[in-house]
Amino acid sequence: MTIQEIYCDESGFTGNNLLDKDNPYFAYTTVAISHEEAKDFVAKIIKDNKIQNELKFSSLIKHSKGKQIITQILSTFHENTKISIYHKKYSLACKFFEYVFEPTISSNNKLFYELNFHKFISNILYFEFEHYNKYAEEIFEDFYKFILNKTDDDLFYSFSSIEVDGISPSLKAIRDFCLFNRDIVKKELESLKGSGIEKWVLDASNSALHLLLAQWGLKYKQLKVFCDRSKPLQEQSIFFNPMINNENQVLLELNNQATPITYNLADNIEFVDSRQYHGIQLADIFSGASTFILKENQKGANYPKEWSNYLSKSVIATISVFPEVDSLDPKQLSFKRNVLILEELVRRSAKKIPLLENMS
């Protein structure tokens, strides 16, 4: 069986801190290339340009010659590369749904996901937070503190006394749902303690790598994966063990779209030194360019335009995480329906009626 080597690296890592203003985006890159091909390519670049150490985006971006090297790498390897990008603030809103709403509807969650109820809740929270709604800030702050185990005195304590005046109807409904179901949510979050997962519960490294490898699994029968050293991945590496010698290909179908969730690893993921494993250096360039472009677009673009063209062919949109505030158009049937679903969940929670009884 032919084994394909995959080299991986990230940019914008801030661990559980998804509200870091200097690093609003996280990108994870995987490059399918052999060790020898990567070594020969990188060695030639370093020799021809008299570079002292390894290739790193943060160094190359500082001068015009470095930008030319970045362009050369993107143009040469974009077809061998898959990238997942996360908008961190919106990712926090998605995590809120995952740990607050999901436990209460888990026995029939497919019903809600097919109606994009998860995106509805996440986008409302993001929109409110982005527009500096103090109530959204309080909801995030309570959730953030609890998820990091800084305090577990009372989940959602600070916004339990929020006055109704001034809070949007949808945000009030989310607040009320949290308060009615906080015991269930607290139990779910506390179940993570001691599992090794809770330390990096908000970090995207694990899920990004998993979904990217599943994409490669559609093309290659078996993968040998090398990652730059990463505390979140190394401390959760057991998560990938079931994929070793796993020849079953499983697709998850949602909204009439099939997404792969399995792949075949030849062995444990190896965490290596990028100076010795040159494919990591190529992955660094792609990840660095991805987050750089997104930040530059906010300030006024200052980079070669072809970078966007190359990266657009490498980014996997279906597994990237970005806000979709257009989905909050009150005229859309889907929006009206999800408003009614949220109201019904709150009504049932208040009256202690089973949330999923005849919900379909």
Short mmCIF file of C-alpha atoms in Angstrom, two decimals:
data_model
loop_
_atom_site.label_atom_id
_atom_site.label_comp_id
_atom_site.label_asym_id
_atom_site.label_seq_id
_atom_site.Cartn_x
_atom_site.Cartn_y
_atom_site.Cartn_z
CA MET A 1 0.00 0.00 0.00
CA THR A 2 1.38 3.41 -1.01
CA ILE A 3 1.77 5.74 1.94
CA GLN A 4 1.48 9.50 1.41
CA GLU A 5 3.46 11.80 3.71
CA ILE A 6 1.58 14.82 5.07
CA TYR A 7 3.35 17.78 6.72
CA CYS A 8 1.44 20.14 9.00
CA ASP A 9 1.81 23.52 10.68
CA GLU A 10 -0.35 26.39 11.93
CA SER A 11 -0.44 30.16 12.25
CA GLY A 12 -2.25 32.37 14.73
CA PHE A 13 -2.14 29.93 17.64
CA THR A 14 -3.30 31.49 20.92
CA GLY A 15 -4.55 28.35 22.65
CA ASN A 16 -7.87 28.83 24.42
CA ASN A 17 -7.68 32.61 24.07
CA LEU A 18 -9.97 33.16 21.10
CA LEU A 19 -10.37 36.88 21.80
CA ASP A 20 -6.74 37.88 21.15
CA LYS A 21 -7.05 41.11 19.15
CA ASP A 22 -3.62 40.74 17.56
CA ASN A 23 -4.39 37.27 16.22
CA PRO A 24 -8.05 37.16 15.14
CA TYR A 25 -7.56 34.19 12.77
CA PHE A 26 -6.16 30.69 13.06
CA ALA A 27 -4.99 28.69 10.04
CA TYR A 28 -3.94 25.05 9.91
CA THR A 29 -2.14 23.74 6.83
CA THR A 30 -1.40 20.25 5.55
CA VAL A 31 0.94 19.64 2.61
CA ALA A 32 1.13 16.34 0.74
CA ILE A 33 4.76 15.96 -0.29
CA SER A 34 7.60 13.48 0.16
CA HIS A 35 10.45 14.25 2.54
CA GLU A 36 12.99 14.16 -0.29
CA GLU A 37 11.06 16.54 -2.55
CA ALA A 38 10.53 19.03 0.29
CA LYS A 39 14.17 18.78 1.36
CA ASP A 40 15.52 19.38 -2.15
CA PHE A 41 13.17 22.32 -2.80
CA VAL A 42 13.85 24.07 0.51
CA ALA A 43 17.62 23.47 0.29
CA LYS A 44 17.75 25.10 -3.14
CA ILE A 45 15.74 28.13 -1.97
CA ILE A 46 18.01 28.57 1.06
CA LYS A 47 21.18 28.19 -1.02
CA ASP A 48 20.09 30.46 -3.88
CA ASN A 49 18.96 33.22 -1.53
CA LYS A 50 21.69 32.84 1.13
CA ILE A 51 19.13 32.32 3.91
CA GLN A 52 20.79 31.57 7.25
CA ASN A 53 18.29 29.19 8.83
CA GLU A 54 14.94 27.70 7.82
CA LEU A 55 12.12 29.16 5.77
CA LYS A 56 9.61 30.97 7.97
CA PHE A 57 6.81 33.24 6.83
CA SER A 58 7.40 35.69 9.70
CA SER A 59 10.96 36.29 8.43
CA LEU A 60 10.33 36.23 4.68
CA ILE A 61 7.44 38.73 4.82
CA LYS A 62 9.79 41.46 6.03
CA HIS A 63 11.50 42.11 2.67
CA SER A 64 10.72 42.10 -1.05
CA LYS A 65 12.97 39.13 -1.84
CA GLY A 66 11.21 37.15 0.88
CA LYS A 67 7.82 37.96 -0.63
CA GLN A 68 9.06 36.62 -3.97
CA ILE A 69 10.05 33.37 -2.24
CA ILE A 70 6.60 33.15 -0.64
CA THR A 71 5.01 33.62 -4.07
CA GLN A 72 7.22 30.87 -5.50
CA ILE A 73 6.23 28.44 -2.75
CA LEU A 74 2.49 29.22 -3.01
CA SER A 75 2.53 28.85 -6.79
CA THR A 76 4.49 25.59 -6.68
CA PHE A 77 2.60 23.72 -3.96
CA HIS A 78 -0.95 25.13 -3.75
CA GLU A 79 -2.34 22.04 -5.49
CA ASN A 80 -0.64 19.81 -2.88
CA THR A 81 -2.03 21.79 0.04
CA LYS A 82 -5.22 21.83 2.10
CA ILE A 83 -5.92 24.59 4.63
CA SER A 84 -8.60 25.18 7.26
CA ILE A 85 -9.11 28.72 8.60
CA TYR A 86 -10.96 29.76 11.75
CA HIS A 87 -12.38 33.16 12.62
CA LYS A 88 -11.62 32.96 16.33
CA LYS A 89 -14.32 35.20 17.77
CA TYR A 90 -16.99 33.41 15.77
CA SER A 91 -15.40 30.09 16.73
CA LEU A 92 -16.01 30.99 20.37
CA ALA A 93 -19.68 31.54 19.55
CA CYS A 94 -19.74 28.11 17.89
CA LYS A 95 -18.15 26.56 20.97
CA PHE A 96 -20.89 28.19 23.04
CA PHE A 97 -23.51 26.31 21.05
CA GLU A 98 -21.49 23.10 21.23
CA TYR A 99 -21.23 23.12 25.02
CA VAL A 100 -24.44 24.94 26.02
CA PHE A 101 -27.14 23.91 23.54
CA GLU A 102 -25.77 20.61 22.21
CA PRO A 103 -25.99 18.67 25.52
CA THR A 104 -29.69 19.46 25.81
CA ILE A 105 -30.61 18.28 22.28
CA SER A 106 -27.95 15.61 21.71
CA SER A 107 -30.36 12.68 21.34
CA ASN A 108 -31.85 14.26 18.19
CA ASN A 109 -29.29 16.91 17.28
CA LYS A 110 -29.44 16.07 13.56
CA LEU A 111 -32.89 17.65 13.40
CA PHE A 112 -31.48 20.98 14.56
CA TYR A 113 -28.29 20.84 12.52
CA GLU A 114 -30.23 20.21 9.32
CA LEU A 115 -32.14 23.44 9.96
CA ASN A 116 -28.86 25.29 10.68
CA PHE A 117 -30.09 26.11 14.18
CA HIS A 118 -26.48 25.90 15.38
CA LYS A 119 -25.44 28.60 12.90
CA PHE A 120 -28.42 30.71 13.90
CA ILE A 121 -27.39 30.74 17.58
CA SER A 122 -23.69 31.19 16.83
CA ASN A 123 -24.24 34.08 14.41
CA ILE A 124 -26.58 35.89 16.80
CA LEU A 125 -23.99 35.70 19.56
CA TYR A 126 -21.21 36.79 17.22
CA PHE A 127 -23.26 39.67 15.78
CA GLU A 128 -24.24 40.94 19.21
CA PHE A 129 -20.70 40.60 20.53
CA GLU A 130 -19.17 42.27 17.46
CA HIS A 131 -21.48 45.24 17.89
CA TYR A 132 -20.33 45.67 21.48
CA ASN A 133 -23.56 44.59 23.10
CA LYS A 134 -22.64 44.51 26.78
CA TYR A 135 -25.04 41.64 27.42
CA ALA A 136 -23.37 39.47 24.79
CA GLU A 137 -20.04 40.33 26.38
CA GLU A 138 -21.32 39.16 29.77
CA ILE A 139 -22.57 35.88 28.30
CA PHE A 140 -19.21 35.25 26.65
CA GLU A 141 -17.32 36.26 29.76
CA ASP A 142 -19.20 33.84 32.01
CA PHE A 143 -18.89 31.02 29.50
CA TYR A 144 -15.21 31.77 28.95
CA LYS A 145 -14.37 31.75 32.67
CA PHE A 146 -16.18 28.52 33.30
CA ILE A 147 -14.76 26.71 30.28
CA LEU A 148 -11.25 27.56 31.46
CA ASN A 149 -12.08 26.31 34.97
CA LYS A 150 -11.24 29.65 36.53
CA THR A 151 -14.47 29.58 38.47
CA ASP A 152 -17.34 27.16 38.75
CA ASP A 153 -19.25 28.95 41.50
CA ASP A 154 -22.24 29.40 39.23
CA LEU A 155 -22.33 29.13 35.47
CA PHE A 156 -23.99 32.16 33.83
CA TYR A 157 -24.04 33.97 37.16
CA SER A 158 -23.34 37.54 36.03
CA PHE A 159 -26.01 37.80 33.35
CA SER A 160 -28.74 36.11 35.37
CA SER A 161 -29.68 39.57 36.66
CA ILE A 162 -29.58 41.38 33.30
CA GLU A 163 -32.49 43.75 32.92
CA VAL A 164 -34.84 42.96 30.04
CA ASP A 165 -34.76 46.55 28.79
CA GLY A 166 -32.04 46.99 26.20
CA ILE A 167 -31.41 43.32 25.47
CA SER A 168 -32.49 42.01 22.06
CA PRO A 169 -35.29 39.41 22.03
CA SER A 170 -33.06 36.69 20.58
CA LEU A 171 -30.25 37.34 23.03
CA LYS A 172 -32.75 37.36 25.90
CA ALA A 173 -34.06 33.99 24.72
CA ILE A 174 -30.51 32.59 24.64
CA ARG A 175 -29.89 33.96 28.14
CA ASP A 176 -33.11 32.43 29.47
CA PHE A 177 -32.34 29.07 27.87
CA CYS A 178 -28.92 29.08 29.54
CA LEU A 179 -30.39 29.85 32.94
CA PHE A 180 -33.11 27.19 32.71
CA ASN A 181 -30.62 24.53 31.59
CA ARG A 182 -27.47 25.51 33.47
CA ASP A 183 -27.39 22.32 35.55
CA ILE A 184 -27.29 20.18 32.38
CA VAL A 185 -24.64 22.41 30.83
CA LYS A 186 -22.55 22.48 33.97
CA LYS A 187 -22.65 18.69 34.21
CA GLU A 188 -21.50 18.38 30.59
CA LEU A 189 -18.60 20.77 31.06
CA GLU A 190 -17.53 19.22 34.33
CA SER A 191 -17.46 15.79 32.66
CA LEU A 192 -14.48 17.02 30.65
CA LYS A 193 -12.34 17.53 33.75
CA GLY A 194 -9.52 15.04 34.00
CA SER A 195 -10.03 13.83 30.43
CA GLY A 196 -7.11 15.79 29.00
CA ILE A 197 -9.53 17.54 26.67
CA GLU A 198 -10.56 20.31 29.00
CA LYS A 199 -7.14 22.00 28.92
CA TRP A 200 -7.48 22.82 25.22
CA VAL A 201 -11.24 22.73 24.84
CA LEU A 202 -11.41 26.02 22.89
CA ASP A 203 -8.34 25.45 20.73
CA ALA A 204 -8.99 24.50 17.09
CA SER A 205 -5.78 22.57 16.35
CA ASN A 206 -7.23 19.12 17.01
CA SER A 207 -10.43 19.48 15.00
CA ALA A 208 -8.66 21.29 12.16
CA LEU A 209 -6.06 18.56 11.72
CA HIS A 210 -8.66 15.79 12.00
CA LEU A 211 -10.93 17.25 9.32
CA LEU A 212 -8.03 18.07 6.98
CA LEU A 213 -6.66 14.53 7.22
CA ALA A 214 -10.14 13.22 6.46
CA GLN A 215 -10.07 15.29 3.27
CA TRP A 216 -6.73 13.73 2.30
CA GLY A 217 -8.20 10.33 3.08
CA LEU A 218 -10.47 10.72 0.08
CA LYS A 219 -7.40 10.82 -2.18
CA TYR A 220 -4.82 8.59 -0.47
CA LYS A 221 -5.30 5.14 1.01
CA GLN A 222 -2.88 5.68 3.90
CA LEU A 223 -1.21 8.71 5.47
CA LYS A 224 2.05 9.24 7.36
CA VAL A 225 1.64 12.52 9.25
CA PHE A 226 4.33 14.86 10.57
CA CYS A 227 3.39 17.91 12.65
CA ASP A 228 5.37 20.79 14.03
CA ARG A 229 5.55 20.44 17.81
CA SER A 230 2.24 21.50 19.31
CA LYS A 231 1.18 21.16 22.95
CA PRO A 232 -2.56 20.83 22.19
CA LEU A 233 -1.99 18.12 19.59
CA GLN A 234 0.65 16.24 21.57
CA GLU A 235 -1.47 16.21 24.72
CA GLN A 236 -4.52 14.98 22.77
CA SER A 237 -2.70 12.66 20.36
CA ILE A 238 -4.66 9.67 21.68
CA PHE A 239 -7.65 11.14 19.79
CA PHE A 240 -6.05 10.05 16.50
CA ASN A 241 -5.24 6.47 17.56
CA PRO A 242 -8.49 4.94 16.22
CA MET A 243 -7.43 6.05 12.73
CA ILE A 244 -4.27 3.92 12.71
CA ASN A 245 -4.72 1.17 10.11
CA ASN A 246 -8.38 2.17 9.79
CA GLU A 247 -9.50 1.19 6.28
CA ASN A 248 -13.15 2.11 6.80
CA GLN A 249 -14.19 5.32 5.05
CA VAL A 250 -17.09 7.02 6.81
CA LEU A 251 -18.96 10.02 5.45
CA LEU A 252 -21.24 12.21 7.57
CA GLU A 253 -24.18 13.53 5.56
CA LEU A 254 -25.67 16.84 6.62
CA ASN A 255 -27.70 19.27 4.53
CA ASN A 256 -27.30 16.98 1.53
CA GLN A 257 -23.55 17.25 1.77
CA ALA A 258 -21.25 14.34 2.61
CA THR A 259 -18.20 15.16 4.75
CA PRO A 260 -15.47 12.56 5.40
CA ILE A 261 -14.69 11.93 9.08
CA THR A 262 -12.26 8.99 8.88
CA TYR A 263 -8.86 8.25 7.30
CA ASN A 264 -6.11 5.66 7.49
CA LEU A 265 -2.96 6.50 9.44
CA ALA A 266 0.12 4.34 8.90
CA ASP A 267 1.33 5.06 12.44
CA ASN A 268 1.13 7.55 15.29
CA ILE A 269 1.42 11.20 14.29
CA GLU A 270 5.04 12.31 14.66
CA PHE A 271 5.86 15.69 16.23
CA VAL A 272 9.12 16.86 14.68
CA ASP A 273 11.65 19.68 14.33
CA SER A 274 10.87 21.83 11.30
CA ARG A 275 14.59 22.32 10.64
CA GLN A 276 14.92 18.62 9.91
CA TYR A 277 11.53 18.03 8.29
CA HIS A 278 11.34 20.57 5.49
CA GLY A 279 7.70 19.93 4.60
CA ILE A 280 6.82 21.66 7.87
CA GLN A 281 8.51 24.82 6.56
CA LEU A 282 6.30 24.78 3.47
CA ALA A 283 3.20 24.37 5.65
CA ASP A 284 4.37 27.34 7.75
CA ILE A 285 4.46 29.54 4.64
CA PHE A 286 0.89 28.65 3.66
CA SER A 287 -0.51 29.13 7.17
CA GLY A 288 1.37 32.40 7.69
CA ALA A 289 0.22 33.78 4.35
CA SER A 290 -3.39 32.82 5.11
CA THR A 291 -3.66 34.70 8.41
CA PHE A 292 -1.55 37.59 7.08
CA ILE A 293 -3.89 38.19 4.15
CA LEU A 294 -6.99 38.16 6.34
CA LYS A 295 -5.47 40.71 8.71
CA GLU A 296 -4.15 42.87 5.87
CA ASN A 297 -7.56 42.95 4.22
CA GLN A 298 -8.88 44.65 7.34
CA LYS A 299 -6.24 47.37 7.16
CA GLY A 300 -5.87 47.80 3.40
CA ALA A 301 -4.21 45.07 1.40
CA ASN A 302 -0.42 45.16 1.02
CA TYR A 303 0.68 41.87 -0.55
CA PRO A 304 1.00 40.32 -4.02
CA LYS A 305 -2.51 39.77 -5.36
CA GLU A 306 -1.70 36.31 -6.72
CA TRP A 307 -1.34 35.05 -3.15
CA SER A 308 -5.12 35.13 -2.73
CA ASN A 309 -5.63 33.18 -5.95
CA TYR A 310 -3.24 30.42 -4.88
CA LEU A 311 -4.61 30.18 -1.34
CA SER A 312 -8.24 30.15 -2.49
CA LYS A 313 -7.47 26.85 -4.23
CA SER A 314 -6.02 25.38 -1.03
CA VAL A 315 -8.54 26.52 1.59
CA ILE A 316 -11.31 23.99 2.25
CA ALA A 317 -14.35 26.20 2.79
CA THR A 318 -16.58 23.41 4.11
CA ILE A 319 -14.35 22.86 7.15
CA SER A 320 -13.33 26.46 7.72
CA VAL A 321 -15.22 28.51 10.30
CA PHE A 322 -16.42 32.02 9.46
CA PRO A 323 -19.47 34.06 10.49
CA GLU A 324 -22.48 34.06 8.18
CA VAL A 325 -24.41 37.09 9.43
CA ASP A 326 -26.38 37.17 6.16
CA SER A 327 -28.27 34.23 7.60
CA LEU A 328 -29.79 36.62 10.16
CA ASP A 329 -32.00 38.31 7.57
CA PRO A 330 -35.45 38.53 9.25
CA LYS A 331 -37.11 38.10 5.86
CA GLN A 332 -35.74 34.60 5.38
CA LEU A 333 -37.99 31.67 6.23
CA SER A 334 -35.04 29.85 7.85
CA PHE A 335 -34.49 32.79 10.23
CA LYS A 336 -38.16 32.97 11.22
CA ARG A 337 -38.27 29.22 11.78
CA ASN A 338 -35.17 29.23 14.00
CA VAL A 339 -36.58 32.12 16.05
CA LEU A 340 -39.66 30.00 16.71
CA ILE A 341 -37.53 26.95 17.56
CA LEU A 342 -35.55 28.97 20.10
CA GLU A 343 -38.73 30.37 21.63
CA GLU A 344 -40.19 26.86 21.91
CA LEU A 345 -37.04 25.51 23.55
CA VAL A 346 -37.17 28.34 26.10
CA ARG A 347 -40.91 27.74 26.74
CA ARG A 348 -40.35 24.03 27.31
CA SER A 349 -37.34 24.70 29.52
CA ALA A 350 -39.32 27.10 31.69
CA LYS A 351 -42.18 24.62 32.10
CA LYS A 352 -39.83 21.63 32.49
CA ILE A 353 -41.33 19.93 29.42
CA PRO A 354 -39.02 17.45 27.62
CA LEU A 355 -37.23 19.51 24.99
CA LEU A 356 -37.37 16.95 22.21
CA GLU A 357 -40.80 15.42 22.72
CA ASN A 358 -42.60 15.60 19.33
CA MET A 359 -40.18 18.36 18.34
CA SER A 360 -39.76 16.99 14.81
#
